mmCIF file of C-alpha atoms in Angstrom:
data_model
loop_
_atom_site.group_PDB
_atom_site.id
_atom_site.type_symbol
_atom_site.label_atom_id
_atom_site.label_comp_id
_atom_site.label_asym_id
_atom_site.label_seq_id
_atom_site.Cartn_x
_atom_site.Cartn_y
_atom_site.Cartn_z
ATOM 1 C CA MET A 1 15.397 18.115 -62.869
ATOM 2 C CA THR A 2 12.080 17.601 -61.138
ATOM 3 C CA ASP A 3 9.593 20.421 -61.446
ATOM 4 C CA ASP A 4 8.785 21.278 -57.828
ATOM 5 C CA SER A 5 5.393 22.586 -58.888
ATOM 6 C CA GLN A 6 4.448 19.047 -59.861
ATOM 7 C CA LEU A 7 5.314 17.514 -56.469
ATOM 8 C CA GLU A 8 2.421 16.421 -54.293
ATOM 9 C CA VAL A 9 2.722 18.101 -50.905
ATOM 10 C CA PRO A 10 1.241 16.539 -47.767
ATOM 11 C CA THR A 11 -1.877 18.048 -46.273
ATOM 12 C CA ILE A 12 -1.606 15.954 -43.091
ATOM 13 C CA ARG A 13 1.465 17.122 -41.226
ATOM 14 C CA PRO A 14 1.979 15.561 -37.744
ATOM 15 C CA ARG A 15 5.067 17.728 -37.365
ATOM 16 C CA ARG A 16 2.841 20.777 -36.880
ATOM 17 C CA LEU A 17 2.167 19.655 -33.316
ATOM 18 C CA ARG A 18 5.897 19.251 -32.631
ATOM 19 C CA ARG A 19 6.895 22.721 -33.776
ATOM 20 C CA THR A 20 7.251 24.458 -30.400
ATOM 21 C CA PRO A 21 7.840 23.354 -26.796
ATOM 22 C CA ALA A 22 4.406 24.703 -25.858
ATOM 23 C CA LEU A 23 2.682 22.628 -28.548
ATOM 24 C CA ARG A 24 4.596 19.523 -27.521
ATOM 25 C CA ARG A 25 3.623 20.013 -23.879
ATOM 26 C CA MET A 26 -0.012 20.574 -24.774
ATOM 27 C CA VAL A 27 -0.423 17.332 -26.720
ATOM 28 C CA ALA A 28 1.861 15.110 -24.628
ATOM 29 C CA GLU A 29 0.119 11.788 -24.002
ATOM 30 C CA THR A 30 2.119 10.864 -20.899
ATOM 31 C CA HIS A 31 2.936 12.977 -17.880
ATOM 32 C CA VAL A 32 5.185 12.276 -14.918
ATOM 33 C CA VAL A 33 4.137 14.227 -11.841
ATOM 34 C CA PRO A 34 5.763 14.168 -8.402
ATOM 35 C CA SER A 35 2.762 12.423 -6.839
ATOM 36 C CA SER A 36 3.333 9.439 -9.135
ATOM 37 C CA LEU A 37 6.882 8.941 -7.824
ATOM 38 C CA VAL A 38 8.040 6.993 -4.760
ATOM 39 C CA LEU A 39 11.556 7.345 -3.349
ATOM 40 C CA PRO A 40 13.171 4.132 -2.044
ATOM 41 C CA VAL A 41 15.405 4.943 0.938
ATOM 42 C CA PHE A 42 17.817 2.874 3.018
ATOM 43 C CA VAL A 43 18.334 3.397 6.746
ATOM 44 C CA ARG A 44 21.255 1.748 8.510
ATOM 45 C CA GLU A 45 21.394 0.940 12.193
ATOM 46 C CA GLY A 46 24.260 2.336 14.238
ATOM 47 C CA ILE A 47 25.548 5.168 12.036
ATOM 48 C CA ASP A 48 25.559 8.931 12.659
ATOM 49 C CA GLU A 49 26.150 10.135 9.093
ATOM 50 C CA PRO A 50 24.921 8.916 5.705
ATOM 51 C CA ARG A 51 27.148 6.373 3.953
ATOM 52 C CA PRO A 52 27.510 6.556 0.158
ATOM 53 C CA ILE A 53 26.685 3.431 -1.868
ATOM 54 C CA SER A 54 29.536 3.038 -4.349
ATOM 55 C CA THR A 55 27.511 1.249 -7.033
ATOM 56 C CA MET A 56 24.682 3.812 -6.880
ATOM 57 C CA PRO A 57 26.232 7.292 -7.133
ATOM 58 C CA GLY A 58 24.153 9.842 -5.272
ATOM 59 C CA VAL A 59 22.326 7.244 -3.139
ATOM 60 C CA VAL A 60 23.233 6.643 0.512
ATOM 61 C CA GLN A 61 22.510 4.482 3.506
ATOM 62 C CA HIS A 62 20.835 6.991 5.807
ATOM 63 C CA SER A 63 21.200 7.485 9.504
ATOM 64 C CA ARG A 64 17.909 7.923 11.347
ATOM 65 C CA ASP A 65 18.406 11.693 11.391
ATOM 66 C CA SER A 66 19.325 12.041 7.719
ATOM 67 C CA LEU A 67 16.389 9.802 6.820
ATOM 68 C CA LYS A 68 14.015 12.274 8.456
ATOM 69 C CA ARG A 69 15.530 15.096 6.413
ATOM 70 C CA ALA A 70 15.165 13.103 3.195
ATOM 71 C CA ALA A 71 11.541 12.319 4.014
ATOM 72 C CA ALA A 72 10.782 15.969 4.781
ATOM 73 C CA GLU A 73 12.296 16.976 1.439
ATOM 74 C CA ALA A 74 10.231 14.318 -0.352
ATOM 75 C CA ALA A 75 7.082 15.698 1.259
ATOM 76 C CA GLU A 76 7.974 19.260 0.277
ATOM 77 C CA LEU A 77 8.482 18.135 -3.325
ATOM 78 C CA GLY A 78 5.051 16.511 -3.399
ATOM 79 C CA LEU A 79 6.262 12.958 -3.947
ATOM 80 C CA GLY A 80 3.739 10.164 -3.606
ATOM 81 C CA GLY A 81 5.676 8.298 -0.942
ATOM 82 C CA VAL A 82 8.868 6.800 0.399
ATOM 83 C CA MET A 83 9.657 3.080 0.525
ATOM 84 C CA LEU A 84 11.803 2.230 3.551
ATOM 85 C CA PHE A 85 14.456 -0.504 3.701
ATOM 86 C CA GLY A 86 16.267 -1.304 6.949
ATOM 87 C CA ILE A 87 19.852 -2.476 7.393
ATOM 88 C CA PRO A 88 20.447 -3.984 10.854
ATOM 89 C CA GLU A 89 23.739 -4.269 12.698
ATOM 90 C CA HIS A 90 23.096 -7.944 13.422
ATOM 91 C CA LYS A 91 21.394 -10.658 11.376
ATOM 92 C CA ASP A 92 20.205 -14.143 12.232
ATOM 93 C CA ALA A 93 18.677 -17.164 10.540
ATOM 94 C CA THR A 94 15.086 -16.051 11.124
ATOM 95 C CA GLY A 95 15.450 -12.349 10.387
ATOM 96 C CA SER A 96 14.177 -11.461 13.851
ATOM 97 C CA GLY A 97 15.312 -7.853 13.466
ATOM 98 C CA GLY A 98 12.513 -7.282 10.971
ATOM 99 C CA ILE A 99 9.899 -8.243 13.557
ATOM 100 C CA ASP A 100 11.470 -6.591 16.605
ATOM 101 C CA PRO A 101 9.578 -3.348 17.442
ATOM 102 C CA ALA A 102 12.970 -1.841 18.272
ATOM 103 C CA GLY A 103 14.474 -2.998 14.965
ATOM 104 C CA VAL A 104 15.888 -0.375 12.620
ATOM 105 C CA LEU A 105 13.096 -0.570 10.047
ATOM 106 C CA ASN A 106 10.274 -0.283 12.559
ATOM 107 C CA LEU A 107 11.971 2.629 14.306
ATOM 108 C CA ALA A 108 12.492 4.294 10.924
ATOM 109 C CA ILE A 109 8.779 3.974 10.140
ATOM 110 C CA THR A 110 7.898 5.730 13.395
ATOM 111 C CA ASP A 111 10.526 8.419 12.760
ATOM 112 C CA VAL A 112 9.261 9.212 9.274
ATOM 113 C CA VAL A 113 5.586 9.176 10.226
ATOM 114 C CA ALA A 114 6.359 11.628 13.044
ATOM 115 C CA GLU A 115 8.294 13.822 10.609
ATOM 116 C CA VAL A 116 5.858 14.020 7.690
ATOM 117 C CA GLY A 117 2.471 12.944 9.045
ATOM 118 C CA ASP A 118 0.019 12.414 6.216
ATOM 119 C CA GLN A 119 1.904 14.638 3.743
ATOM 120 C CA LEU A 120 3.642 11.548 2.380
ATOM 121 C CA THR A 121 2.693 7.887 2.070
ATOM 122 C CA VAL A 122 5.075 5.968 4.335
ATOM 123 C CA MET A 123 5.725 2.537 2.840
ATOM 124 C CA SER A 124 7.942 -0.274 4.097
ATOM 125 C CA ASP A 125 9.560 -3.304 2.540
ATOM 126 C CA LEU A 126 8.042 -6.429 4.045
ATOM 127 C CA CYS A 127 10.698 -9.062 3.485
ATOM 128 C CA LEU A 128 13.318 -10.895 5.509
ATOM 129 C CA ASP A 129 16.300 -10.716 3.165
ATOM 130 C CA GLU A 130 17.872 -7.629 4.778
ATOM 131 C CA PHE A 131 17.594 -9.290 8.193
ATOM 132 C CA THR A 132 18.669 -12.908 7.563
ATOM 133 C CA ASP A 133 22.273 -14.057 7.811
ATOM 134 C CA HIS A 134 21.745 -16.282 4.756
ATOM 135 C CA GLY A 135 20.261 -13.439 2.702
ATOM 136 C CA HIS A 136 17.152 -15.242 1.494
ATOM 137 C CA CYS A 137 13.692 -13.688 1.591
ATOM 138 C CA GLY A 138 12.320 -16.447 3.800
ATOM 139 C CA LEU A 139 13.057 -19.052 6.437
ATOM 140 C CA LEU A 140 15.062 -22.096 5.400
ATOM 141 C CA THR A 141 14.448 -25.791 5.821
ATOM 142 C CA SER A 142 17.165 -28.036 7.255
ATOM 143 C CA ASP A 143 18.416 -28.723 3.735
ATOM 144 C CA GLY A 144 18.649 -25.040 2.814
ATOM 145 C CA GLU A 145 15.452 -24.625 0.796
ATOM 146 C CA VAL A 146 13.158 -21.641 1.347
ATOM 147 C CA ASP A 147 10.147 -22.816 3.351
ATOM 148 C CA ASN A 148 7.189 -20.988 1.837
ATOM 149 C CA ASP A 149 4.590 -21.583 4.549
ATOM 150 C CA ARG A 150 6.811 -20.977 7.584
ATOM 151 C CA THR A 151 7.889 -17.770 5.866
ATOM 152 C CA LEU A 152 4.261 -16.671 5.562
ATOM 153 C CA ALA A 153 3.902 -16.818 9.343
ATOM 154 C CA ALA A 154 6.960 -14.594 9.699
ATOM 155 C CA TYR A 155 5.556 -12.136 7.151
ATOM 156 C CA ALA A 156 2.336 -11.899 9.164
ATOM 157 C CA GLU A 157 4.339 -10.973 12.271
ATOM 158 C CA MET A 158 6.407 -8.484 10.314
ATOM 159 C CA ALA A 159 3.264 -6.843 8.920
ATOM 160 C CA LEU A 160 1.881 -6.400 12.421
ATOM 161 C CA ALA A 161 5.146 -4.882 13.662
ATOM 162 C CA GLN A 162 5.195 -2.392 10.791
ATOM 163 C CA ALA A 163 1.528 -1.521 11.292
ATOM 164 C CA ALA A 164 2.148 -0.933 15.003
ATOM 165 C CA ALA A 165 5.028 1.392 14.020
ATOM 166 C CA GLY A 166 2.559 3.484 12.028
ATOM 167 C CA VAL A 167 3.166 2.503 8.416
ATOM 168 C CA ASP A 168 0.617 3.509 5.762
ATOM 169 C CA MET A 169 1.414 0.749 3.274
ATOM 170 C CA VAL A 170 3.364 -2.521 3.472
ATOM 171 C CA GLY A 171 5.201 -3.990 0.521
ATOM 172 C CA PRO A 172 5.443 -7.794 0.669
ATOM 173 C CA SER A 173 8.292 -8.430 -1.747
ATOM 174 C CA GLY A 174 9.459 -11.985 -1.097
ATOM 175 C CA MET A 175 7.408 -13.693 -3.853
ATOM 176 C CA MET A 176 6.108 -16.366 -1.486
ATOM 177 C CA ASP A 177 2.910 -18.090 -2.626
ATOM 178 C CA GLY A 178 -0.020 -16.695 -0.656
ATOM 179 C CA GLN A 179 1.881 -13.802 0.922
ATOM 180 C CA VAL A 180 -0.740 -11.144 0.190
ATOM 181 C CA ALA A 181 -3.604 -13.177 1.680
ATOM 182 C CA VAL A 182 -1.672 -13.892 4.874
ATOM 183 C CA VAL A 183 -0.570 -10.282 5.316
ATOM 184 C CA ARG A 184 -4.060 -8.957 4.625
ATOM 185 C CA GLN A 185 -5.646 -11.400 7.085
ATOM 186 C CA ALA A 186 -3.097 -10.560 9.782
ATOM 187 C CA LEU A 187 -3.598 -6.824 9.403
ATOM 188 C CA ASP A 188 -7.382 -7.039 9.374
ATOM 189 C CA GLY A 189 -7.465 -9.437 12.288
ATOM 190 C CA ALA A 190 -5.424 -7.068 14.454
ATOM 191 C CA GLY A 191 -7.479 -3.968 13.673
ATOM 192 C CA HIS A 192 -5.157 -2.578 10.984
ATOM 193 C CA SER A 193 -7.608 -2.714 8.089
ATOM 194 C CA HIS A 194 -6.550 0.838 7.152
ATOM 195 C CA VAL A 195 -3.026 -0.306 6.216
ATOM 196 C CA SER A 196 -2.682 -0.805 2.466
ATOM 197 C CA VAL A 197 -0.797 -3.567 0.655
ATOM 198 C CA LEU A 198 1.521 -2.849 -2.258
ATOM 199 C CA ALA A 199 2.205 -6.329 -3.603
ATOM 200 C CA TYR A 200 5.468 -7.063 -5.369
ATOM 201 C CA SER A 201 3.457 -9.320 -7.641
ATOM 202 C CA ALA A 202 5.615 -9.842 -10.716
ATOM 203 C CA LYS A 203 9.155 -9.712 -9.357
ATOM 204 C CA TYR A 204 11.742 -11.256 -11.645
ATOM 205 C CA ALA A 205 15.075 -12.945 -10.888
ATOM 206 C CA SER A 206 16.985 -10.128 -12.553
ATOM 207 C CA ALA A 207 20.664 -9.471 -13.173
ATOM 208 C CA PHE A 208 19.948 -5.786 -12.546
ATOM 209 C CA PHE A 209 19.537 -6.161 -8.773
ATOM 210 C CA GLY A 210 23.319 -6.140 -8.234
ATOM 211 C CA PRO A 211 23.799 -2.649 -6.731
ATOM 212 C CA PHE A 212 20.869 -3.196 -4.365
ATOM 213 C CA ARG A 213 22.813 -6.053 -2.776
ATOM 214 C CA GLU A 214 25.464 -3.539 -1.711
ATOM 215 C CA ALA A 215 22.816 -1.051 -0.606
ATOM 216 C CA VAL A 216 21.345 -3.504 1.929
ATOM 217 C CA ASP A 217 24.592 -5.338 2.756
ATOM 218 C CA SER A 218 23.070 -8.555 1.440
ATOM 219 C CA SER A 219 24.405 -11.833 2.820
ATOM 220 C CA LEU A 220 23.008 -13.862 -0.077
ATOM 221 C CA VAL A 221 25.030 -16.705 -1.554
ATOM 222 C CA GLY A 222 23.428 -18.209 -4.649
ATOM 223 C CA ASP A 223 20.244 -16.873 -6.177
ATOM 224 C CA ARG A 224 16.486 -16.559 -5.681
ATOM 225 C CA ARG A 225 15.301 -18.328 -8.807
ATOM 226 C CA THR A 226 13.092 -20.801 -6.931
ATOM 227 C CA TYR A 227 10.789 -17.975 -5.843
ATOM 228 C CA GLN A 228 11.404 -14.955 -8.065
ATOM 229 C CA GLN A 229 10.063 -15.231 -11.613
ATOM 230 C CA ASP A 230 11.838 -16.467 -14.716
ATOM 231 C CA PRO A 231 12.655 -13.448 -16.938
ATOM 232 C CA ALA A 232 11.345 -15.430 -19.924
ATOM 233 C CA ASN A 233 7.755 -15.469 -18.629
ATOM 234 C CA ALA A 234 5.217 -12.702 -19.181
ATOM 235 C CA VAL A 235 1.958 -14.660 -18.952
ATOM 236 C CA GLU A 236 3.074 -15.991 -15.568
ATOM 237 C CA GLY A 237 3.613 -12.407 -14.420
ATOM 238 C CA VAL A 238 0.002 -11.538 -15.161
ATOM 239 C CA ARG A 239 -1.130 -14.701 -13.366
ATOM 240 C CA GLU A 240 0.814 -13.705 -10.250
ATOM 241 C CA VAL A 241 -0.739 -10.243 -10.356
ATOM 242 C CA LEU A 242 -4.274 -11.595 -10.669
ATOM 243 C CA LEU A 243 -3.695 -13.900 -7.704
ATOM 244 C CA ASP A 244 -2.542 -10.957 -5.582
ATOM 245 C CA VAL A 245 -5.555 -8.847 -6.554
ATOM 246 C CA GLU A 246 -7.808 -11.752 -5.594
ATOM 247 C CA GLN A 247 -6.029 -11.959 -2.221
ATOM 248 C CA GLY A 248 -6.584 -8.280 -1.445
ATOM 249 C CA ALA A 249 -3.663 -6.306 -2.912
ATOM 250 C CA ASP A 250 -4.435 -2.593 -3.136
ATOM 251 C CA ILE A 251 -1.628 -1.919 -5.629
ATOM 252 C CA VAL A 252 0.349 -4.444 -7.692
ATOM 253 C CA MET A 253 3.906 -4.024 -8.863
ATOM 254 C CA VAL A 254 6.212 -5.180 -11.643
ATOM 255 C CA LYS A 255 9.921 -5.278 -10.763
ATOM 256 C CA PRO A 256 12.248 -4.474 -12.523
ATOM 257 C CA ALA A 257 10.715 -1.866 -14.817
ATOM 258 C CA LEU A 258 12.794 -1.244 -17.947
ATOM 259 C CA SER A 259 13.388 -4.825 -19.057
ATOM 260 C CA TYR A 260 9.735 -5.640 -18.337
ATOM 261 C CA LEU A 261 7.791 -2.759 -19.892
ATOM 262 C CA ASP A 262 5.790 -5.300 -21.873
ATOM 263 C CA VAL A 263 4.748 -6.945 -18.593
ATOM 264 C CA VAL A 264 3.788 -3.556 -17.159
ATOM 265 C CA ARG A 265 1.513 -3.020 -20.171
ATOM 266 C CA ARG A 266 -0.045 -6.490 -19.867
ATOM 267 C CA VAL A 267 -0.658 -5.993 -16.166
ATOM 268 C CA ARG A 268 -2.187 -2.544 -16.660
ATOM 269 C CA ASP A 269 -4.611 -4.058 -19.186
ATOM 270 C CA ALA A 270 -5.475 -6.977 -16.885
ATOM 271 C CA VAL A 271 -6.335 -5.304 -13.563
ATOM 272 C CA ASP A 272 -8.479 -2.500 -12.185
ATOM 273 C CA VAL A 273 -6.186 -1.525 -9.312
ATOM 274 C CA PRO A 274 -3.228 0.876 -9.533
ATOM 275 C CA VAL A 275 -0.051 -0.554 -11.081
ATOM 276 C CA ALA A 276 3.435 0.277 -9.819
ATOM 277 C CA ALA A 277 6.811 -0.415 -11.397
ATOM 278 C CA TYR A 278 10.221 -0.321 -9.691
ATOM 279 C CA ASN A 279 13.029 1.394 -11.605
ATOM 280 C CA ILE A 280 15.682 -0.678 -9.863
ATOM 281 C CA SER A 281 19.275 -0.184 -8.784
ATOM 282 C CA GLY A 282 20.955 -1.650 -11.861
ATOM 283 C CA GLU A 283 18.814 0.463 -14.185
ATOM 284 C CA TYR A 284 19.767 3.529 -12.162
ATOM 285 C CA ALA A 285 23.455 2.588 -12.103
ATOM 286 C CA MET A 286 23.658 2.062 -15.875
ATOM 287 C CA VAL A 287 22.371 5.550 -16.625
ATOM 288 C CA GLU A 288 24.620 7.110 -13.986
ATOM 289 C CA ALA A 289 27.692 5.266 -15.299
ATOM 290 C CA ALA A 290 27.019 6.181 -18.922
ATOM 291 C CA ALA A 291 26.406 9.817 -17.976
ATOM 292 C CA ALA A 292 29.598 9.938 -15.881
ATOM 293 C CA ASN A 293 31.525 8.833 -18.966
ATOM 294 C CA GLY A 294 29.902 11.535 -21.085
ATOM 295 C CA TRP A 295 28.124 9.023 -23.299
ATOM 296 C CA ILE A 296 24.587 10.270 -22.673
ATOM 297 C CA ASP A 297 22.801 13.397 -21.484
ATOM 298 C CA ARG A 298 22.042 12.470 -17.875
ATOM 299 C CA GLU A 299 19.013 14.625 -17.174
ATOM 300 C CA ALA A 300 17.381 13.847 -20.521
ATOM 301 C CA ALA A 301 17.955 10.130 -19.925
ATOM 302 C CA ILE A 302 16.335 10.295 -16.478
ATOM 303 C CA LEU A 303 13.249 12.032 -17.846
ATOM 304 C CA GLU A 304 12.975 9.662 -20.796
ATOM 305 C CA THR A 305 13.374 6.613 -18.567
ATOM 306 C CA LEU A 306 10.629 7.631 -16.161
ATOM 307 C CA THR A 307 8.316 8.735 -18.959
ATOM 308 C CA SER A 308 8.729 5.364 -20.674
ATOM 309 C CA ILE A 309 7.691 3.527 -17.509
ATOM 310 C CA ARG A 310 4.613 5.702 -17.148
ATOM 311 C CA ARG A 311 3.839 5.312 -20.867
ATOM 312 C CA ALA A 312 3.916 1.528 -20.490
ATOM 313 C CA GLY A 313 1.083 1.810 -17.976
ATOM 314 C CA ALA A 314 2.565 2.327 -14.510
ATOM 315 C CA ASP A 315 0.533 4.635 -12.304
ATOM 316 C CA VAL A 316 3.295 4.711 -9.679
ATOM 317 C CA VAL A 317 7.058 4.551 -10.246
ATOM 318 C CA LEU A 318 9.541 3.705 -7.513
ATOM 319 C CA THR A 319 12.816 5.347 -8.467
ATOM 320 C CA TYR A 320 16.012 6.571 -6.806
ATOM 321 C CA TRP A 321 15.692 9.695 -8.955
ATOM 322 C CA ALA A 322 12.294 10.611 -7.452
ATOM 323 C CA SER A 323 13.346 13.798 -5.667
ATOM 324 C CA GLU A 324 15.578 14.996 -8.487
ATOM 325 C CA ALA A 325 13.011 14.094 -11.122
ATOM 326 C CA ALA A 326 10.332 16.095 -9.314
ATOM 327 C CA ARG A 327 12.529 19.167 -9.735
ATOM 328 C CA LEU A 328 13.358 18.369 -13.356
ATOM 329 C CA PHE A 329 9.750 17.874 -14.412
ATOM 330 C CA ALA A 330 8.794 21.090 -12.594
ATOM 331 C CA ARG A 331 10.877 22.996 -15.103
#
């Protein structure tokens, strides 16, 4: 038998700082606070009550009235903002509903701004995919290809419509070359220099967007691989981010988050503006499905997921758990 008195005992014991919850809280390197969270919300034209989204348990398509209640709750919880997505009753080839001042998204912006004032950053998706009958993020050529430069002109109009509705921050998300520069120039030229730009800079052609397609009633046939990034490329993601910063982006974003935490870290190290990451629909749905089957502890998984995104370097996290997470972290 070994003589225990002869064993060398460690003098450096990292476990000391893990001994109690209070110690662990005190030395935690990463914190998730409500102000770092943004709640994506969907508002559907022509409905009186919220409609559940089957692939995203707990998430709904809001009516205009229920949207205002959700925004007021987000403000009360101290969230950083809400990101608005509109779902129109009618779509067309040019996505005209996204530019129409009476379109569902622009009306929703005005509703939410009137409800919460400056207690909450009101953000809006600046993209055509929810409004086009073909489901692409831009205008199409006669042979069905996305026309980058004609799309930029539409984005400029959409930015002006959202600014006129009262938005605080626009989120160009279509991954068109030059989109940030065009949006920034349009806003500044029309006297909206106060409106910020959250650029979807490194947005990947991900398999995890599936539930979002139901959430916005997407009409897409095919894919978006000619404009969204190849999941194999990280260096390219940083290049896209640097281009957007050069063009005037106030915040840059990596989307999705969990499969691209390495890109989040690279981006955080490369830029001196805030970095956002979008914890997307498929990431949300996987946790919810596993928890519903009893395979994981749901609340612990939510907290760990959001902490990991912050730990990777995201200053801002867009997540469908934002309101719930604010309550969980408050514990």
